[in-house]
Amino acid sequence: MIVRGLISEYDAIKIKKEKKKVKVTSDVIRGKSWQGVVKKKVGAVPVQTAAETTSSDQTVQYPVEVEIKGKKPEAKPGFKMIMEIETDKRQAQTIPETAVKKKRLMDNTFMLFEKMY
């Protein structure tokens, strides 16, 4: 199954090659998600919409195609799908949310050390 959509010019420059991972969801089919990949490079020419011809505040959008892998959604042609394209992956150190406590407009973080000496 192929899902076609439009992405902003800002997102278009982040997707430099095919095969970027994509998570697809839908407001209509709640609680389910599907995995896919960008099928081919983002279109080189932006799409012109009817709103652009009458408005001076134009948003530039580029076409993108995503191929859904594995089980296909129970979607019908025309359903609106939400595509989350993985553009950058980074390693980050995190702490559990339970370690952060709010006290009088300030966030405090508690750290537990086994031995300091």
mmCIF file of N, CA and C in Angstrom:
data_model
loop_
_atom_site.group_PDB
_atom_site.id
_atom_site.type_symbol
_atom_site.label_atom_id
_atom_site.label_comp_id
_atom_site.label_asym_id
_atom_site.label_seq_id
_atom_site.Cartn_x
_atom_site.Cartn_y
_atom_site.Cartn_z
ATOM 1 N N MET A 1 0.852 -1.180 0.000
ATOM 2 C CA MET A 1 0.000 0.000 0.000
ATOM 3 C C MET A 1 0.894 1.237 0.000
ATOM 4 N N ILE A 2 0.525 2.204 -0.801
ATOM 5 C CA ILE A 2 1.258 3.464 -0.904
ATOM 6 C C ILE A 2 0.410 4.579 -0.291
ATOM 7 N N VAL A 3 1.040 5.384 0.568
ATOM 8 C CA VAL A 3 0.392 6.565 1.139
ATOM 9 C C VAL A 3 1.096 7.775 0.546
ATOM 10 N N ARG A 4 0.321 8.662 -0.058
ATOM 11 C CA ARG A 4 0.891 9.881 -0.647
ATOM 12 C C ARG A 4 0.517 11.067 0.222
ATOM 13 N N GLY A 5 1.463 11.991 0.342
ATOM 14 C CA GLY A 5 1.198 13.166 1.145
ATOM 15 C C GLY A 5 2.082 14.321 0.748
ATOM 16 N N LEU A 6 1.959 15.396 1.505
ATOM 17 C CA LEU A 6 2.749 16.600 1.266
ATOM 18 C C LEU A 6 3.521 16.932 2.535
ATOM 19 N N ILE A 7 4.748 17.405 2.360
ATOM 20 C CA ILE A 7 5.553 17.835 3.496
ATOM 21 C C ILE A 7 6.066 19.243 3.232
ATOM 22 N N SER A 8 6.376 19.940 4.304
ATOM 23 C CA SER A 8 6.840 21.324 4.180
ATOM 24 C C SER A 8 8.236 21.375 3.576
ATOM 25 N N GLU A 9 8.621 22.553 3.129
ATOM 26 C CA GLU A 9 9.960 22.731 2.561
ATOM 27 C C GLU A 9 11.033 22.471 3.611
ATOM 28 N N TYR A 10 10.726 22.750 4.877
ATOM 29 C CA TYR A 10 11.684 22.511 5.957
ATOM 30 C C TYR A 10 11.928 21.014 6.146
ATOM 31 N N ASP A 11 10.844 20.232 6.098
ATOM 32 C CA ASP A 11 10.985 18.782 6.236
ATOM 33 C C ASP A 11 11.579 18.155 4.980
ATOM 34 N N ALA A 12 11.301 18.733 3.826
ATOM 35 C CA ALA A 12 11.798 18.178 2.559
ATOM 36 C C ALA A 12 13.320 18.141 2.516
ATOM 37 N N ILE A 13 13.979 19.144 3.079
ATOM 38 C CA ILE A 13 15.447 19.141 3.039
ATOM 39 C C ILE A 13 16.043 18.156 4.045
ATOM 40 N N LYS A 14 15.251 17.725 5.033
ATOM 41 C CA LYS A 14 15.738 16.751 6.010
ATOM 42 C C LYS A 14 15.717 15.327 5.457
ATOM 43 N N ILE A 15 14.893 15.089 4.447
ATOM 44 C CA ILE A 15 14.775 13.752 3.860
ATOM 45 C C ILE A 15 15.600 13.733 2.585
ATOM 46 N N LYS A 16 16.857 13.368 2.721
ATOM 47 C CA LYS A 16 17.785 13.430 1.599
ATOM 48 C C LYS A 16 17.815 12.150 0.768
ATOM 49 N N LYS A 17 17.312 11.051 1.309
ATOM 50 C CA LYS A 17 17.365 9.799 0.567
ATOM 51 C C LYS A 17 16.128 8.956 0.840
ATOM 52 N N GLU A 18 15.987 7.910 0.032
ATOM 53 C CA GLU A 18 14.875 6.979 0.191
ATOM 54 C C GLU A 18 15.097 6.106 1.418
ATOM 55 N N LYS A 19 14.104 5.319 1.730
ATOM 56 C CA LYS A 19 14.158 4.305 2.783
ATOM 57 C C LYS A 19 14.159 4.858 4.207
ATOM 58 N N LYS A 20 13.823 6.127 4.402
ATOM 59 C CA LYS A 20 13.682 6.667 5.759
ATOM 60 C C LYS A 20 12.483 5.979 6.415
ATOM 61 N N LYS A 21 12.613 5.632 7.698
ATOM 62 C CA LYS A 21 11.532 4.964 8.416
ATOM 63 C C LYS A 21 10.372 5.924 8.653
ATOM 64 N N VAL A 22 9.152 5.378 8.565
ATOM 65 C CA VAL A 22 7.943 6.183 8.738
ATOM 66 C C VAL A 22 6.953 5.419 9.615
ATOM 67 N N LYS A 23 6.344 6.125 10.562
ATOM 68 C CA LYS A 23 5.243 5.572 11.353
ATOM 69 C C LYS A 23 3.971 6.236 10.840
ATOM 70 N N VAL A 24 2.983 5.425 10.471
ATOM 71 C CA VAL A 24 1.733 5.937 9.912
ATOM 72 C C VAL A 24 0.602 5.643 10.892
ATOM 73 N N THR A 25 -0.185 6.675 11.205
ATOM 74 C CA THR A 25 -1.353 6.525 12.070
ATOM 75 C C THR A 25 -2.537 7.221 11.411
ATOM 76 N N SER A 26 -3.705 7.071 12.026
ATOM 77 C CA SER A 26 -4.905 7.712 11.495
ATOM 78 C C SER A 26 -5.832 8.075 12.644
ATOM 79 N N ASP A 27 -6.486 9.226 12.536
ATOM 80 C CA ASP A 27 -7.489 9.611 13.532
ATOM 81 C C ASP A 27 -8.745 8.756 13.384
ATOM 82 N N VAL A 28 -8.972 8.234 12.186
ATOM 83 C CA VAL A 28 -10.161 7.425 11.921
ATOM 84 C C VAL A 28 -9.994 6.015 12.491
ATOM 85 N N ILE A 29 -8.816 5.421 12.296
ATOM 86 C CA ILE A 29 -8.527 4.077 12.801
ATOM 87 C C ILE A 29 -7.684 4.255 14.063
ATOM 88 N N ARG A 30 -8.330 4.440 15.181
ATOM 89 C CA ARG A 30 -7.642 4.781 16.437
ATOM 90 C C ARG A 30 -6.929 3.575 17.055
ATOM 91 N N GLY A 31 -5.805 3.885 17.714
ATOM 92 C CA GLY A 31 -5.093 2.860 18.459
ATOM 93 C C GLY A 31 -4.217 1.943 17.631
ATOM 94 N N LYS A 32 -4.096 2.196 16.353
ATOM 95 C CA LYS A 32 -3.266 1.349 15.498
ATOM 96 C C LYS A 32 -2.237 2.201 14.776
ATOM 97 N N SER A 33 -1.110 1.580 14.467
ATOM 98 C CA SER A 33 -0.083 2.257 13.676
ATOM 99 C C SER A 33 0.563 1.242 12.749
ATOM 100 N N TRP A 34 1.173 1.744 11.691
ATOM 101 C CA TRP A 34 1.811 0.903 10.689
ATOM 102 C C TRP A 34 3.185 1.457 10.391
ATOM 103 N N GLN A 35 4.091 0.569 10.018
ATOM 104 C CA GLN A 35 5.456 0.969 9.698
ATOM 105 C C GLN A 35 5.633 0.992 8.187
ATOM 106 N N GLY A 36 6.435 1.931 7.736
ATOM 107 C CA GLY A 36 6.708 2.028 6.313
ATOM 108 C C GLY A 36 8.030 2.713 6.062
ATOM 109 N N VAL A 37 8.313 2.938 4.789
ATOM 110 C CA VAL A 37 9.533 3.636 4.384
ATOM 111 C C VAL A 37 9.193 4.624 3.274
ATOM 112 N N VAL A 38 9.995 5.684 3.181
ATOM 113 C CA VAL A 38 9.836 6.629 2.075
ATOM 114 C C VAL A 38 10.186 5.867 0.805
ATOM 115 N N LYS A 39 9.246 5.815 -0.135
ATOM 116 C CA LYS A 39 9.401 4.987 -1.336
ATOM 117 C C LYS A 39 10.406 5.556 -2.323
ATOM 118 N N LYS A 40 10.359 6.830 -2.545
ATOM 119 C CA LYS A 40 11.319 7.471 -3.442
ATOM 120 C C LYS A 40 11.617 8.860 -2.917
ATOM 121 N N LYS A 41 12.599 9.496 -3.511
ATOM 122 C CA LYS A 41 12.990 10.828 -3.033
ATOM 123 C C LYS A 41 11.812 11.791 -3.077
ATOM 124 N N VAL A 42 11.864 12.769 -2.201
ATOM 125 C CA VAL A 42 10.832 13.802 -2.162
ATOM 126 C C VAL A 42 10.818 14.513 -3.505
ATOM 127 N N GLY A 43 9.624 14.844 -3.997
ATOM 128 C CA GLY A 43 9.506 15.519 -5.285
ATOM 129 C C GLY A 43 10.357 16.770 -5.377
ATOM 130 N N ALA A 44 10.916 17.011 -6.550
ATOM 131 C CA ALA A 44 11.804 18.161 -6.752
ATOM 132 C C ALA A 44 11.034 19.462 -6.958
ATOM 133 N N VAL A 45 9.768 19.339 -7.368
ATOM 134 C CA VAL A 45 8.955 20.519 -7.666
ATOM 135 C C VAL A 45 7.827 20.616 -6.639
ATOM 136 N N PRO A 46 7.639 21.790 -6.016
ATOM 137 C CA PRO A 46 6.558 21.922 -5.037
ATOM 138 C C PRO A 46 5.190 21.828 -5.703
ATOM 139 N N VAL A 47 4.210 21.440 -4.898
ATOM 140 C CA VAL A 47 2.837 21.319 -5.365
ATOM 141 C C VAL A 47 2.134 22.643 -5.130
ATOM 142 N N GLN A 48 1.368 23.099 -6.111
ATOM 143 C CA GLN A 48 0.613 24.339 -5.952
ATOM 144 C C GLN A 48 -0.826 23.980 -5.626
ATOM 145 N N THR A 49 -1.343 24.547 -4.531
ATOM 146 C CA THR A 49 -2.721 24.284 -4.131
ATOM 147 C C THR A 49 -3.607 25.460 -4.520
ATOM 148 N N ALA A 50 -4.917 25.250 -4.464
ATOM 149 C CA ALA A 50 -5.861 26.310 -4.822
ATOM 150 C C ALA A 50 -5.723 27.512 -3.898
ATOM 151 N N ALA A 51 -5.412 27.276 -2.636
ATOM 152 C CA ALA A 51 -5.264 28.371 -1.667
ATOM 153 C C ALA A 51 -4.095 29.278 -2.035
ATOM 154 N N GLU A 52 -3.075 28.727 -2.654
ATOM 155 C CA GLU A 52 -1.899 29.524 -3.009
ATOM 156 C C GLU A 52 -2.189 30.541 -4.102
ATOM 157 N N THR A 53 -3.131 30.244 -4.955
ATOM 158 C CA THR A 53 -3.419 31.157 -6.053
ATOM 159 C C THR A 53 -4.158 32.405 -5.579
ATOM 160 N N THR A 54 -4.808 32.333 -4.408
ATOM 161 C CA THR A 54 -5.578 33.480 -3.916
ATOM 162 C C THR A 54 -4.946 34.150 -2.705
ATOM 163 N N SER A 55 -3.936 33.553 -2.121
ATOM 164 C CA SER A 55 -3.338 34.084 -0.896
ATOM 165 C C SER A 55 -1.896 34.510 -1.128
ATOM 166 N N SER A 56 -1.511 35.594 -0.460
ATOM 167 C CA SER A 56 -0.119 36.034 -0.569
ATOM 168 C C SER A 56 0.772 35.272 0.414
ATOM 169 N N ASP A 57 0.168 34.661 1.429
ATOM 170 C CA ASP A 57 0.915 33.870 2.411
ATOM 171 C C ASP A 57 0.942 32.417 1.940
ATOM 172 N N GLN A 58 1.929 32.097 1.121
ATOM 173 C CA GLN A 58 1.984 30.781 0.501
ATOM 174 C C GLN A 58 2.872 29.830 1.292
ATOM 175 N N THR A 59 2.370 28.624 1.513
ATOM 176 C CA THR A 59 3.199 27.586 2.107
ATOM 177 C C THR A 59 3.660 26.672 0.986
ATOM 178 N N VAL A 60 4.932 26.362 0.991
ATOM 179 C CA VAL A 60 5.494 25.510 -0.046
ATOM 180 C C VAL A 60 5.496 24.079 0.465
ATOM 181 N N GLN A 61 4.901 23.174 -0.314
ATOM 182 C CA GLN A 61 4.837 21.770 0.075
ATOM 183 C C GLN A 61 5.302 20.888 -1.074
ATOM 184 N N TYR A 62 5.965 19.790 -0.702
ATOM 185 C CA TYR A 62 6.515 18.863 -1.680
ATOM 186 C C TYR A 62 5.857 17.496 -1.522
ATOM 187 N N PRO A 63 5.648 16.785 -2.641
ATOM 188 C CA PRO A 63 5.023 15.461 -2.560
ATOM 189 C C PRO A 63 5.993 14.409 -2.022
ATOM 190 N N VAL A 64 5.438 13.452 -1.275
ATOM 191 C CA VAL A 64 6.224 12.330 -0.753
ATOM 192 C C VAL A 64 5.352 11.073 -0.818
ATOM 193 N N GLU A 65 5.983 9.934 -1.090
ATOM 194 C CA GLU A 65 5.280 8.654 -1.117
ATOM 195 C C GLU A 65 5.892 7.726 -0.086
ATOM 196 N N VAL A 66 5.019 7.067 0.686
ATOM 197 C CA VAL A 66 5.458 6.128 1.716
ATOM 198 C C VAL A 66 4.853 4.763 1.408
ATOM 199 N N GLU A 67 5.701 3.738 1.433
ATOM 200 C CA GLU A 67 5.232 2.366 1.232
ATOM 201 C C GLU A 67 5.079 1.711 2.596
ATOM 202 N N ILE A 68 3.868 1.231 2.891
ATOM 203 C CA ILE A 68 3.609 0.580 4.169
ATOM 204 C C ILE A 68 4.043 -0.875 4.064
ATOM 205 N N LYS A 69 4.829 -1.310 5.046
ATOM 206 C CA LYS A 69 5.336 -2.685 5.093
ATOM 207 C C LYS A 69 4.483 -3.510 6.055
ATOM 208 N N GLY A 70 4.400 -4.803 5.800
ATOM 209 C CA GLY A 70 3.666 -5.688 6.702
ATOM 210 C C GLY A 70 2.163 -5.553 6.534
ATOM 211 N N LYS A 71 1.442 -5.671 7.661
ATOM 212 C CA LYS A 71 -0.021 -5.623 7.636
ATOM 213 C C LYS A 71 -0.504 -4.257 7.166
ATOM 214 N N LYS A 72 -1.435 -4.271 6.242
ATOM 215 C CA LYS A 72 -1.954 -3.035 5.653
ATOM 216 C C LYS A 72 -3.115 -2.485 6.488
ATOM 217 N N PRO A 73 -3.252 -1.161 6.556
ATOM 218 C CA PRO A 73 -4.380 -0.562 7.291
ATOM 219 C C PRO A 73 -5.707 -0.813 6.579
ATOM 220 N N GLU A 74 -6.769 -0.793 7.353
ATOM 221 C CA GLU A 74 -8.113 -0.978 6.796
ATOM 222 C C GLU A 74 -8.633 0.355 6.261
ATOM 223 N N ALA A 75 -7.803 1.094 5.586
ATOM 224 C CA ALA A 75 -8.158 2.431 5.098
ATOM 225 C C ALA A 75 -8.785 2.348 3.716
ATOM 226 N N LYS A 76 -9.572 3.346 3.411
ATOM 227 C CA LYS A 76 -10.176 3.468 2.084
ATOM 228 C C LYS A 76 -9.515 4.635 1.365
ATOM 229 N N PRO A 77 -9.571 4.648 0.044
ATOM 230 C CA PRO A 77 -8.988 5.784 -0.688
ATOM 231 C C PRO A 77 -9.574 7.102 -0.185
ATOM 232 N N GLY A 78 -8.691 8.067 0.080
ATOM 233 C CA GLY A 78 -9.123 9.372 0.558
ATOM 234 C C GLY A 78 -9.009 9.555 2.062
ATOM 235 N N PHE A 79 -8.788 8.467 2.823
ATOM 236 C CA PHE A 79 -8.602 8.597 4.274
ATOM 237 C C PHE A 79 -7.392 9.473 4.549
ATOM 238 N N LYS A 80 -7.484 10.284 5.579
ATOM 239 C CA LYS A 80 -6.338 11.099 5.985
ATOM 240 C C LYS A 80 -5.462 10.275 6.922
ATOM 241 N N MET A 81 -4.187 10.200 6.592
ATOM 242 C CA MET A 81 -3.223 9.457 7.390
ATOM 243 C C MET A 81 -2.184 10.439 7.928
ATOM 244 N N ILE A 82 -1.616 10.130 9.075
ATOM 245 C CA ILE A 82 -0.581 10.962 9.689
ATOM 246 C C ILE A 82 0.743 10.221 9.540
ATOM 247 N N MET A 83 1.716 10.872 8.894
ATOM 248 C CA MET A 83 3.016 10.248 8.663
ATOM 249 C C MET A 83 4.067 10.912 9.540
ATOM 250 N N GLU A 84 4.756 10.121 10.347
ATOM 251 C CA GLU A 84 5.870 10.608 11.165
ATOM 252 C C GLU A 84 7.148 10.034 10.559
ATOM 253 N N ILE A 85 7.897 10.877 9.857
ATOM 254 C CA ILE A 85 9.104 10.440 9.166
ATOM 255 C C ILE A 85 10.310 10.682 10.063
ATOM 256 N N GLU A 86 11.101 9.622 10.281
ATOM 257 C CA GLU A 86 12.303 9.730 11.116
ATOM 258 C C GLU A 86 13.390 10.424 10.306
ATOM 259 N N THR A 87 13.672 11.671 10.659
ATOM 260 C CA THR A 87 14.666 12.438 9.899
ATOM 261 C C THR A 87 16.026 12.466 10.566
ATOM 262 N N ASP A 88 16.064 12.294 11.880
ATOM 263 C CA ASP A 88 17.330 12.361 12.599
ATOM 264 C C ASP A 88 17.211 11.515 13.858
ATOM 265 N N LYS A 89 18.232 10.729 14.130
ATOM 266 C CA LYS A 89 18.220 9.873 15.311
ATOM 267 C C LYS A 89 19.449 10.198 16.144
ATOM 268 N N ARG A 90 19.232 10.458 17.429
ATOM 269 C CA ARG A 90 20.334 10.838 18.312
ATOM 270 C C ARG A 90 20.275 10.052 19.612
ATOM 271 N N GLN A 91 21.443 9.877 20.219
ATOM 272 C CA GLN A 91 21.541 9.266 21.542
ATOM 273 C C GLN A 91 21.467 10.390 22.577
ATOM 274 N N ALA A 92 20.679 10.200 23.604
ATOM 275 C CA ALA A 92 20.557 11.228 24.641
ATOM 276 C C ALA A 92 20.465 10.567 26.008
ATOM 277 N N GLN A 93 21.060 11.203 26.992
ATOM 278 C CA GLN A 93 20.925 10.720 28.356
ATOM 279 C C GLN A 93 19.620 11.260 28.915
ATOM 280 N N THR A 94 18.874 10.389 29.552
ATOM 281 C CA THR A 94 17.580 10.787 30.095
ATOM 282 C C THR A 94 17.462 10.347 31.547
ATOM 283 N N ILE A 95 16.511 10.957 32.240
ATOM 284 C CA ILE A 95 16.188 10.548 33.601
ATOM 285 C C ILE A 95 14.692 10.267 33.650
ATOM 286 N N PRO A 96 14.269 9.397 34.568
ATOM 287 C CA PRO A 96 12.835 9.114 34.660
ATOM 288 C C PRO A 96 12.055 10.361 35.084
ATOM 289 N N GLU A 97 10.852 10.474 34.600
ATOM 290 C CA GLU A 97 10.001 11.616 34.956
ATOM 291 C C GLU A 97 9.732 11.656 36.460
ATOM 292 N N THR A 98 9.741 10.489 37.101
ATOM 293 C CA THR A 98 9.490 10.427 38.547
ATOM 294 C C THR A 98 10.620 11.053 39.358
ATOM 295 N N ALA A 99 11.785 11.289 38.728
ATOM 296 C CA ALA A 99 12.911 11.910 39.434
ATOM 297 C C ALA A 99 12.802 13.433 39.457
ATOM 298 N N VAL A 100 11.825 13.985 38.757
ATOM 299 C CA VAL A 100 11.643 15.438 38.710
ATOM 300 C C VAL A 100 10.409 15.794 39.537
ATOM 301 N N LYS A 101 10.604 16.655 40.510
ATOM 302 C CA LYS A 101 9.507 17.095 41.383
ATOM 303 C C LYS A 101 9.352 18.605 41.274
ATOM 304 N N LYS A 102 8.108 19.060 41.185
ATOM 305 C CA LYS A 102 7.839 20.492 41.101
ATOM 306 C C LYS A 102 7.501 21.004 42.499
ATOM 307 N N LYS A 103 8.190 22.057 42.893
ATOM 308 C CA LYS A 103 7.959 22.635 44.214
ATOM 309 C C LYS A 103 8.010 24.148 44.076
ATOM 310 N N ARG A 104 6.871 24.795 44.233
ATOM 311 C CA ARG A 104 6.774 26.255 44.168
ATOM 312 C C ARG A 104 7.441 26.834 42.927
ATOM 313 N N LEU A 105 6.943 26.535 41.780
ATOM 314 C CA LEU A 105 7.407 27.081 40.503
ATOM 315 C C LEU A 105 8.824 26.668 40.111
ATOM 316 N N MET A 106 9.432 25.747 40.849
ATOM 317 C CA MET A 106 10.780 25.293 40.499
ATOM 318 C C MET A 106 10.764 23.787 40.278
ATOM 319 N N ASP A 107 11.537 23.337 39.294
ATOM 320 C CA ASP A 107 11.704 21.908 39.077
ATOM 321 C C ASP A 107 12.956 21.450 39.809
ATOM 322 N N ASN A 108 12.834 20.406 40.591
ATOM 323 C CA ASN A 108 13.970 19.832 41.313
ATOM 324 C C ASN A 108 14.206 18.417 40.815
ATOM 325 N N THR A 109 15.451 18.033 40.701
ATOM 326 C CA THR A 109 15.803 16.685 40.293
ATOM 327 C C THR A 109 16.502 15.990 41.449
ATOM 328 N N PHE A 110 16.058 14.783 41.755
ATOM 329 C CA PHE A 110 16.662 14.004 42.824
ATOM 330 C C PHE A 110 17.564 12.944 42.215
ATOM 331 N N MET A 111 18.787 12.831 42.754
ATOM 332 C CA MET A 111 19.727 11.832 42.266
ATOM 333 C C MET A 111 20.174 10.981 43.443
ATOM 334 N N LEU A 112 20.262 9.688 43.221
ATOM 335 C CA LEU A 112 20.666 8.758 44.262
ATOM 336 C C LEU A 112 21.991 8.117 43.855
ATOM 337 N N PHE A 113 22.987 8.256 44.707
ATOM 338 C CA PHE A 113 24.302 7.668 44.446
ATOM 339 C C PHE A 113 24.537 6.546 45.451
ATOM 340 N N GLU A 114 25.133 5.451 44.999
ATOM 341 C CA GLU A 114 25.411 4.337 45.912
ATOM 342 C C GLU A 114 26.467 4.733 46.938
ATOM 343 N N LYS A 115 27.616 5.191 46.478
ATOM 344 C CA LYS A 115 28.675 5.642 47.384
ATOM 345 C C LYS A 115 29.404 6.795 46.730
ATOM 346 N N MET A 116 29.653 7.802 47.500
ATOM 347 C CA MET A 116 30.345 8.978 46.977
ATOM 348 C C MET A 116 31.823 8.991 47.345
ATOM 349 N N TYR A 117 32.267 8.132 48.236
ATOM 350 C CA TYR A 117 33.658 8.168 48.706
ATOM 351 C C TYR A 117 34.354 6.862 48.472
#
